Amino acid sequence: MQNEHPETRKKARKKILMDSIGVLLIILSPFVFKLHQYLPSEPNATINILGLEINNHGFADLNTFAWFLLSKIVPFYLFILWFLTCKHWWYHIILIPATMYAFQIYEVLYSEDNIVDTKNIIWLLPVCMVVIPLVYFIRIKLVDKYVHGIDLEAMEAELTALKKKQASREENAKLDKFISSETADKADEDENTADTDKVEQPNSEKGNSLKQAQHKISNWLQFKF
């Protein structure tokens, strides 16, 4: 217990720290969105952040570019926080809007077209094809279990137990059959041995009587001559 107590406190501190960061990001989301107001609105203006030069990326000015980009970034990280903290069965569906904003951010930063928010729906289709059936399958399992009273895991466990019982019965039947065949073979061997003894006993008696007769004849011959 003494070894587990510091570990439990360490996990609790880590959880409180992560929760505090999430709460702070949610609180700061309106202020993060308003950061574009502090950027220059001149058409050719640029800023340098940690050696990285940022320009208007084809927008009218840097202010407009920052406003458009932050309008994607703020909802994106809010959806990610919601996905990581949601405890409902349908939380996977949150990945669809989060992925949509991620593709929009990528298109704003790396696309060379002058038109944005156009191709991200096509990129989003593979994500929808994976997430939507997954959520629907989870919903079917929950409805079957809590509404219709059908527990697929319990049924599978029962089927597994029945299969094990059936396999055990088949093994016992094979063992009984083997034992009965061995017993029958042994009984046949005993009967054959008994018959052999019966046949050999008369032959031995006949041999003894012949020896006795020969002995009498030889004695008689010796007496006569």
PDB file of C-alpha atoms in Angstrom:
ATOM      1  CA  MET A   1       0.000   0.000   0.000  1.00  0.00           C
ATOM      2  CA  GLN A   2       2.859   2.402   0.748  1.00  0.00           C
ATOM      3  CA  ASN A   3       4.323   1.814  -2.731  1.00  0.00           C
ATOM      4  CA  GLU A   4       0.952   2.342  -4.437  1.00  0.00           C
ATOM      5  CA  HIS A   5       0.112   5.577  -2.623  1.00  0.00           C
ATOM      6  CA  PRO A   6       2.812   7.806  -4.262  1.00  0.00           C
ATOM      7  CA  GLU A   7       1.957   6.320  -7.671  1.00  0.00           C
ATOM      8  CA  THR A   8      -1.724   7.120  -7.173  1.00  0.00           C
ATOM      9  CA  ARG A   9      -0.910  10.673  -6.166  1.00  0.00           C
ATOM     10  CA  LYS A  10       1.338  11.043  -9.215  1.00  0.00           C
ATOM     11  CA  LYS A  11      -1.470   9.917 -11.531  1.00  0.00           C
ATOM     12  CA  ALA A  12      -3.907  12.266  -9.802  1.00  0.00           C
ATOM     13  CA  ARG A  13      -1.536  15.214 -10.245  1.00  0.00           C
ATOM     14  CA  LYS A  14      -1.033  14.377 -13.906  1.00  0.00           C
ATOM     15  CA  LYS A  15      -4.789  14.165 -14.475  1.00  0.00           C
ATOM     16  CA  ILE A  16      -5.389  17.486 -12.700  1.00  0.00           C
ATOM     17  CA  LEU A  17      -2.660  19.100 -14.810  1.00  0.00           C
ATOM     18  CA  MET A  18      -4.127  17.806 -18.086  1.00  0.00           C
ATOM     19  CA  ASP A  19      -7.641  18.846 -17.071  1.00  0.00           C
ATOM     20  CA  SER A  20      -6.367  22.298 -16.118  1.00  0.00           C
ATOM     21  CA  ILE A  21      -4.701  22.721 -19.528  1.00  0.00           C
ATOM     22  CA  GLY A  22      -7.934  21.709 -21.259  1.00  0.00           C
ATOM     23  CA  VAL A  23     -10.003  24.130 -19.195  1.00  0.00           C
ATOM     24  CA  LEU A  24      -7.485  26.906 -19.885  1.00  0.00           C
ATOM     25  CA  LEU A  25      -7.639  26.302 -23.638  1.00  0.00           C
ATOM     26  CA  ILE A  26     -11.434  26.462 -23.565  1.00  0.00           C
ATOM     27  CA  ILE A  27     -11.389  29.689 -21.537  1.00  0.00           C
ATOM     28  CA  LEU A  28      -8.840  31.270 -23.878  1.00  0.00           C
ATOM     29  CA  SER A  29     -10.621  30.261 -27.104  1.00  0.00           C
ATOM     30  CA  PRO A  30     -12.427  33.635 -27.588  1.00  0.00           C
ATOM     31  CA  PHE A  31      -9.186  35.523 -26.959  1.00  0.00           C
ATOM     32  CA  VAL A  32      -7.229  33.262 -29.307  1.00  0.00           C
ATOM     33  CA  PHE A  33      -9.791  33.960 -32.030  1.00  0.00           C
ATOM     34  CA  LYS A  34      -9.385  37.731 -31.523  1.00  0.00           C
ATOM     35  CA  LEU A  35      -5.615  37.641 -32.018  1.00  0.00           C
ATOM     36  CA  HIS A  36      -6.057  38.593 -35.694  1.00  0.00           C
ATOM     37  CA  GLN A  37      -7.025  42.107 -34.627  1.00  0.00           C
ATOM     38  CA  TYR A  38      -3.456  42.737 -33.494  1.00  0.00           C
ATOM     39  CA  LEU A  39      -1.939  41.880 -36.857  1.00  0.00           C
ATOM     40  CA  PRO A  40      -1.243  44.434 -39.584  1.00  0.00           C
ATOM     41  CA  SER A  41      -3.851  45.053 -42.284  1.00  0.00           C
ATOM     42  CA  GLU A  42      -1.492  46.320 -44.980  1.00  0.00           C
ATOM     43  CA  PRO A  43      -1.594  44.211 -48.159  1.00  0.00           C
ATOM     44  CA  ASN A  44       2.111  43.348 -48.261  1.00  0.00           C
ATOM     45  CA  ALA A  45       2.794  43.262 -44.522  1.00  0.00           C
ATOM     46  CA  THR A  46       4.532  40.240 -42.978  1.00  0.00           C
ATOM     47  CA  ILE A  47       5.479  39.153 -39.464  1.00  0.00           C
ATOM     48  CA  ASN A  48       8.381  37.099 -38.189  1.00  0.00           C
ATOM     49  CA  ILE A  49       7.754  34.579 -35.384  1.00  0.00           C
ATOM     50  CA  LEU A  50      10.768  32.570 -34.144  1.00  0.00           C
ATOM     51  CA  GLY A  51      12.513  32.979 -37.487  1.00  0.00           C
ATOM     52  CA  LEU A  52       9.402  31.965 -39.458  1.00  0.00           C
ATOM     53  CA  GLU A  53       8.097  34.651 -41.807  1.00  0.00           C
ATOM     54  CA  ILE A  54       4.309  34.690 -42.243  1.00  0.00           C
ATOM     55  CA  ASN A  55       2.668  36.504 -45.145  1.00  0.00           C
ATOM     56  CA  ASN A  56      -0.942  36.913 -46.279  1.00  0.00           C
ATOM     57  CA  HIS A  57      -1.035  33.509 -48.169  1.00  0.00           C
ATOM     58  CA  GLY A  58      -3.020  35.010 -51.031  1.00  0.00           C
ATOM     59  CA  PHE A  59      -5.571  36.835 -48.867  1.00  0.00           C
ATOM     60  CA  ALA A  60      -6.147  40.573 -48.966  1.00  0.00           C
ATOM     61  CA  ASP A  61      -3.847  41.142 -45.989  1.00  0.00           C
ATOM     62  CA  LEU A  62      -2.301  39.364 -43.030  1.00  0.00           C
ATOM     63  CA  ASN A  63      -5.179  40.357 -40.777  1.00  0.00           C
ATOM     64  CA  THR A  64      -7.707  38.600 -43.020  1.00  0.00           C
ATOM     65  CA  PHE A  65      -5.507  35.524 -43.334  1.00  0.00           C
ATOM     66  CA  ALA A  66      -5.133  35.247 -39.538  1.00  0.00           C
ATOM     67  CA  TRP A  67      -8.875  35.725 -39.034  1.00  0.00           C
ATOM     68  CA  PHE A  68      -9.701  32.960 -41.521  1.00  0.00           C
ATOM     69  CA  LEU A  69      -7.049  30.598 -40.111  1.00  0.00           C
ATOM     70  CA  LEU A  70      -8.033  31.130 -36.466  1.00  0.00           C
ATOM     71  CA  SER A  71     -11.678  30.508 -37.364  1.00  0.00           C
ATOM     72  CA  LYS A  72     -10.537  26.960 -38.264  1.00  0.00           C
ATOM     73  CA  ILE A  73      -7.950  26.383 -35.523  1.00  0.00           C
ATOM     74  CA  VAL A  74     -10.172  27.296 -32.564  1.00  0.00           C
ATOM     75  CA  PRO A  75     -13.059  24.923 -33.452  1.00  0.00           C
ATOM     76  CA  PHE A  76     -10.518  22.215 -34.357  1.00  0.00           C
ATOM     77  CA  TYR A  77      -8.815  22.099 -30.965  1.00  0.00           C
ATOM     78  CA  LEU A  78     -12.156  22.460 -29.158  1.00  0.00           C
ATOM     79  CA  PHE A  79     -13.463  19.397 -30.999  1.00  0.00           C
ATOM     80  CA  ILE A  80     -10.251  17.513 -30.135  1.00  0.00           C
ATOM     81  CA  LEU A  81     -10.689  18.372 -26.448  1.00  0.00           C
ATOM     82  CA  TRP A  82     -14.299  17.222 -26.623  1.00  0.00           C
ATOM     83  CA  PHE A  83     -13.270  13.944 -28.245  1.00  0.00           C
ATOM     84  CA  LEU A  84     -10.588  13.257 -25.620  1.00  0.00           C
ATOM     85  CA  THR A  85     -12.889  13.986 -22.664  1.00  0.00           C
ATOM     86  CA  CYS A  86     -16.248  12.680 -23.926  1.00  0.00           C
ATOM     87  CA  LYS A  87     -17.524   9.556 -22.149  1.00  0.00           C
ATOM     88  CA  HIS A  88     -20.569   8.890 -24.348  1.00  0.00           C
ATOM     89  CA  TRP A  89     -20.759   5.880 -26.664  1.00  0.00           C
ATOM     90  CA  TRP A  90     -21.016   8.100 -29.759  1.00  0.00           C
ATOM     91  CA  TYR A  91     -17.803  10.075 -29.104  1.00  0.00           C
ATOM     92  CA  HIS A  92     -16.161   8.684 -32.286  1.00  0.00           C
ATOM     93  CA  ILE A  93     -18.530  10.792 -34.387  1.00  0.00           C
ATOM     94  CA  ILE A  94     -16.750  13.921 -33.109  1.00  0.00           C
ATOM     95  CA  LEU A  95     -13.822  12.926 -35.325  1.00  0.00           C
ATOM     96  CA  ILE A  96     -15.811  13.903 -38.433  1.00  0.00           C
ATOM     97  CA  PRO A  97     -16.085  17.679 -37.755  1.00  0.00           C
ATOM     98  CA  ALA A  98     -12.606  17.695 -36.199  1.00  0.00           C
ATOM     99  CA  THR A  99     -11.166  16.089 -39.335  1.00  0.00           C
ATOM    100  CA  MET A 100     -13.092  18.552 -41.507  1.00  0.00           C
ATOM    101  CA  TYR A 101     -11.448  21.510 -39.754  1.00  0.00           C
ATOM    102  CA  ALA A 102      -8.053  19.781 -39.979  1.00  0.00           C
ATOM    103  CA  PHE A 103      -8.389  19.447 -43.756  1.00  0.00           C
ATOM    104  CA  GLN A 104      -9.520  23.070 -44.022  1.00  0.00           C
ATOM    105  CA  ILE A 105      -6.447  24.236 -42.064  1.00  0.00           C
ATOM    106  CA  TYR A 106      -4.218  22.147 -44.329  1.00  0.00           C
ATOM    107  CA  GLU A 107      -5.882  23.615 -47.424  1.00  0.00           C
ATOM    108  CA  VAL A 108      -5.445  27.182 -46.152  1.00  0.00           C
ATOM    109  CA  LEU A 109      -1.755  26.700 -45.366  1.00  0.00           C
ATOM    110  CA  TYR A 110      -0.552  24.494 -48.229  1.00  0.00           C
ATOM    111  CA  SER A 111      -3.011  24.812 -51.105  1.00  0.00           C
ATOM    112  CA  GLU A 112      -1.898  26.949 -54.040  1.00  0.00           C
ATOM    113  CA  ASP A 113      -5.458  27.578 -55.267  1.00  0.00           C
ATOM    114  CA  ASN A 114      -7.175  30.904 -54.771  1.00  0.00           C
ATOM    115  CA  ILE A 115     -10.377  29.136 -53.648  1.00  0.00           C
ATOM    116  CA  VAL A 116     -10.480  27.392 -50.266  1.00  0.00           C
ATOM    117  CA  ASP A 117     -12.960  25.125 -48.440  1.00  0.00           C
ATOM    118  CA  THR A 118     -13.756  23.154 -51.581  1.00  0.00           C
ATOM    119  CA  LYS A 119     -11.812  19.835 -51.635  1.00  0.00           C
ATOM    120  CA  ASN A 120     -12.054  19.009 -47.936  1.00  0.00           C
ATOM    121  CA  ILE A 121     -15.467  17.340 -48.321  1.00  0.00           C
ATOM    122  CA  ILE A 122     -13.958  14.805 -50.738  1.00  0.00           C
ATOM    123  CA  TRP A 123     -11.071  14.174 -48.333  1.00  0.00           C
ATOM    124  CA  LEU A 124     -13.584  13.698 -45.537  1.00  0.00           C
ATOM    125  CA  LEU A 125     -15.457  10.823 -47.218  1.00  0.00           C
ATOM    126  CA  PRO A 126     -12.972   8.043 -46.177  1.00  0.00           C
ATOM    127  CA  VAL A 127     -13.184   9.201 -42.554  1.00  0.00           C
ATOM    128  CA  CYS A 128     -16.997   9.132 -42.704  1.00  0.00           C
ATOM    129  CA  MET A 129     -16.936   5.654 -44.262  1.00  0.00           C
ATOM    130  CA  VAL A 130     -14.969   4.354 -41.262  1.00  0.00           C
ATOM    131  CA  VAL A 131     -16.464   6.344 -38.371  1.00  0.00           C
ATOM    132  CA  ILE A 132     -20.180   6.175 -39.265  1.00  0.00           C
ATOM    133  CA  PRO A 133     -20.404   2.337 -39.533  1.00  0.00           C
ATOM    134  CA  LEU A 134     -18.386   2.035 -36.310  1.00  0.00           C
ATOM    135  CA  VAL A 135     -20.777   4.298 -34.403  1.00  0.00           C
ATOM    136  CA  TYR A 136     -23.802   2.554 -35.927  1.00  0.00           C
ATOM    137  CA  PHE A 137     -22.450  -0.851 -34.925  1.00  0.00           C
ATOM    138  CA  ILE A 138     -21.902   0.344 -31.336  1.00  0.00           C
ATOM    139  CA  ARG A 139     -25.456   1.719 -31.273  1.00  0.00           C
ATOM    140  CA  ILE A 140     -26.904  -1.610 -32.479  1.00  0.00           C
ATOM    141  CA  LYS A 141     -25.043  -3.487 -29.746  1.00  0.00           C
ATOM    142  CA  LEU A 142     -26.278  -1.082 -27.063  1.00  0.00           C
ATOM    143  CA  VAL A 143     -29.879  -1.253 -28.313  1.00  0.00           C
ATOM    144  CA  ASP A 144     -29.782  -5.049 -28.424  1.00  0.00           C
ATOM    145  CA  LYS A 145     -28.323  -5.224 -24.921  1.00  0.00           C
ATOM    146  CA  TYR A 146     -30.284  -2.557 -23.013  1.00  0.00           C
ATOM    147  CA  VAL A 147     -33.522  -2.299 -25.040  1.00  0.00           C
ATOM    148  CA  HIS A 148     -34.112  -5.810 -26.374  1.00  0.00           C
ATOM    149  CA  GLY A 149     -32.158  -7.583 -23.633  1.00  0.00           C
ATOM    150  CA  ILE A 150     -29.845  -9.367 -26.066  1.00  0.00           C
ATOM    151  CA  ASP A 151     -26.320  -9.664 -24.717  1.00  0.00           C
ATOM    152  CA  LEU A 152     -24.142 -10.895 -27.563  1.00  0.00           C
ATOM    153  CA  GLU A 153     -21.113 -11.398 -25.320  1.00  0.00           C
ATOM    154  CA  ALA A 154     -23.115 -13.530 -22.880  1.00  0.00           C
ATOM    155  CA  MET A 155     -24.523 -15.559 -25.772  1.00  0.00           C
ATOM    156  CA  GLU A 156     -21.049 -16.073 -27.165  1.00  0.00           C
ATOM    157  CA  ALA A 157     -19.810 -17.187 -23.735  1.00  0.00           C
ATOM    158  CA  GLU A 158     -22.679 -19.693 -23.485  1.00  0.00           C
ATOM    159  CA  LEU A 159     -21.942 -21.044 -26.956  1.00  0.00           C
ATOM    160  CA  THR A 160     -18.285 -21.442 -26.045  1.00  0.00           C
ATOM    161  CA  ALA A 161     -19.210 -23.322 -22.862  1.00  0.00           C
ATOM    162  CA  LEU A 162     -21.567 -25.602 -24.818  1.00  0.00           C
ATOM    163  CA  LYS A 163     -18.854 -26.338 -27.369  1.00  0.00           C
ATOM    164  CA  LYS A 164     -16.425 -27.236 -24.572  1.00  0.00           C
ATOM    165  CA  LYS A 165     -19.010 -29.561 -22.969  1.00  0.00           C
ATOM    166  CA  GLN A 166     -19.721 -31.230 -26.303  1.00  0.00           C
ATOM    167  CA  ALA A 167     -16.006 -31.708 -26.962  1.00  0.00           C
ATOM    168  CA  SER A 168     -15.565 -33.194 -23.474  1.00  0.00           C
ATOM    169  CA  ARG A 169     -18.456 -35.594 -24.064  1.00  0.00           C
ATOM    170  CA  GLU A 170     -16.982 -36.718 -27.382  1.00  0.00           C
ATOM    171  CA  GLU A 171     -13.606 -37.325 -25.744  1.00  0.00           C
ATOM    172  CA  ASN A 172     -15.245 -39.336 -22.943  1.00  0.00           C
ATOM    173  CA  ALA A 173     -17.189 -41.368 -25.510  1.00  0.00           C
ATOM    174  CA  LYS A 174     -14.005 -42.130 -27.432  1.00  0.00           C
ATOM    175  CA  LEU A 175     -12.263 -43.145 -24.195  1.00  0.00           C
ATOM    176  CA  ASP A 176     -15.151 -45.446 -23.186  1.00  0.00           C
ATOM    177  CA  LYS A 177     -15.150 -47.026 -26.632  1.00  0.00           C
ATOM    178  CA  PHE A 178     -11.402 -47.614 -26.423  1.00  0.00           C
ATOM    179  CA  ILE A 179     -11.687 -49.169 -22.947  1.00  0.00           C
ATOM    180  CA  SER A 180     -14.556 -51.449 -24.021  1.00  0.00           C
ATOM    181  CA  SER A 181     -12.607 -52.617 -27.099  1.00  0.00           C
ATOM    182  CA  GLU A 182      -9.536 -53.340 -24.971  1.00  0.00           C
ATOM    183  CA  THR A 183     -11.688 -55.295 -22.488  1.00  0.00           C
ATOM    184  CA  ALA A 184     -13.273 -57.338 -25.307  1.00  0.00           C
ATOM    185  CA  ASP A 185      -9.859 -58.178 -26.786  1.00  0.00           C
ATOM    186  CA  LYS A 186      -8.600 -59.316 -23.385  1.00  0.00           C
ATOM    187  CA  ALA A 187     -11.671 -61.498 -22.867  1.00  0.00           C
ATOM    188  CA  ASP A 188     -11.115 -63.120 -26.265  1.00  0.00           C
ATOM    189  CA  GLU A 189      -7.490 -63.828 -25.372  1.00  0.00           C
ATOM    190  CA  ASP A 190      -8.570 -65.458 -22.097  1.00  0.00           C
ATOM    191  CA  GLU A 191     -11.083 -67.667 -23.922  1.00  0.00           C
ATOM    192  CA  ASN A 192      -8.467 -68.742 -26.476  1.00  0.00           C
ATOM    193  CA  THR A 193      -6.032 -69.627 -23.668  1.00  0.00           C
ATOM    194  CA  ALA A 194      -8.674 -71.706 -21.892  1.00  0.00           C
ATOM    195  CA  ASP A 195      -9.520 -73.606 -25.104  1.00  0.00           C
ATOM    196  CA  THR A 196      -5.837 -74.344 -25.667  1.00  0.00           C
ATOM    197  CA  ASP A 197      -5.538 -75.773 -22.153  1.00  0.00           C
ATOM    198  CA  LYS A 198      -8.576 -77.970 -22.768  1.00  0.00           C
ATOM    199  CA  VAL A 199      -7.085 -79.325 -25.984  1.00  0.00           C
ATOM    200  CA  GLU A 200      -3.641 -79.933 -24.515  1.00  0.00           C
ATOM    201  CA  GLN A 201      -4.906 -81.784 -21.399  1.00  0.00           C
ATOM    202  CA  PRO A 202      -6.444 -84.832 -23.231  1.00  0.00           C
ATOM    203  CA  ASN A 203      -3.307 -85.176 -25.355  1.00  0.00           C
ATOM    204  CA  SER A 204      -1.158 -85.338 -22.244  1.00  0.00           C
ATOM    205  CA  GLU A 205      -3.451 -87.953 -20.709  1.00  0.00           C
ATOM    206  CA  LYS A 206      -3.212 -90.084 -23.867  1.00  0.00           C
ATOM    207  CA  GLY A 207       0.559 -89.836 -23.781  1.00  0.00           C
ATOM    208  CA  ASN A 208       0.658 -91.050 -20.189  1.00  0.00           C
ATOM    209  CA  SER A 209      -1.583 -94.050 -20.940  1.00  0.00           C
ATOM    210  CA  LEU A 210       0.632 -95.046 -23.904  1.00  0.00           C
ATOM    211  CA  LYS A 211       3.716 -94.893 -21.732  1.00  0.00           C
ATOM    212  CA  GLN A 212       2.042 -97.078 -19.112  1.00  0.00           C
ATOM    213  CA  ALA A 213       1.044 -99.647 -21.764  1.00  0.00           C
ATOM    214  CA  GLN A 214       4.564 -99.786 -23.193  1.00  0.00           C
ATOM    215  CA  HIS A 215       5.958-100.245 -19.706  1.00  0.00           C
ATOM    216  CA  LYS A 216       3.578-103.165 -19.010  1.00  0.00           C
ATOM    217  CA  ILE A 217       4.424-104.816 -22.336  1.00  0.00           C
ATOM    218  CA  SER A 218       8.152-104.543 -21.715  1.00  0.00           C
ATOM    219  CA  ASN A 219       7.757-106.013 -18.231  1.00  0.00           C
ATOM    220  CA  TRP A 220       5.662-108.890 -19.594  1.00  0.00           C
ATOM    221  CA  LEU A 221       8.241-109.658 -22.306  1.00  0.00           C
ATOM    222  CA  GLN A 222      11.055-109.670 -19.773  1.00  0.00           C
ATOM    223  CA  PHE A 223       9.077-112.010 -17.495  1.00  0.00           C
ATOM    224  CA  LYS A 224       8.224-114.409 -20.319  1.00  0.00           C
ATOM    225  CA  PHE A 225      11.705-114.785 -21.799  1.00  0.00           C
TER     226      PHE A 225
END
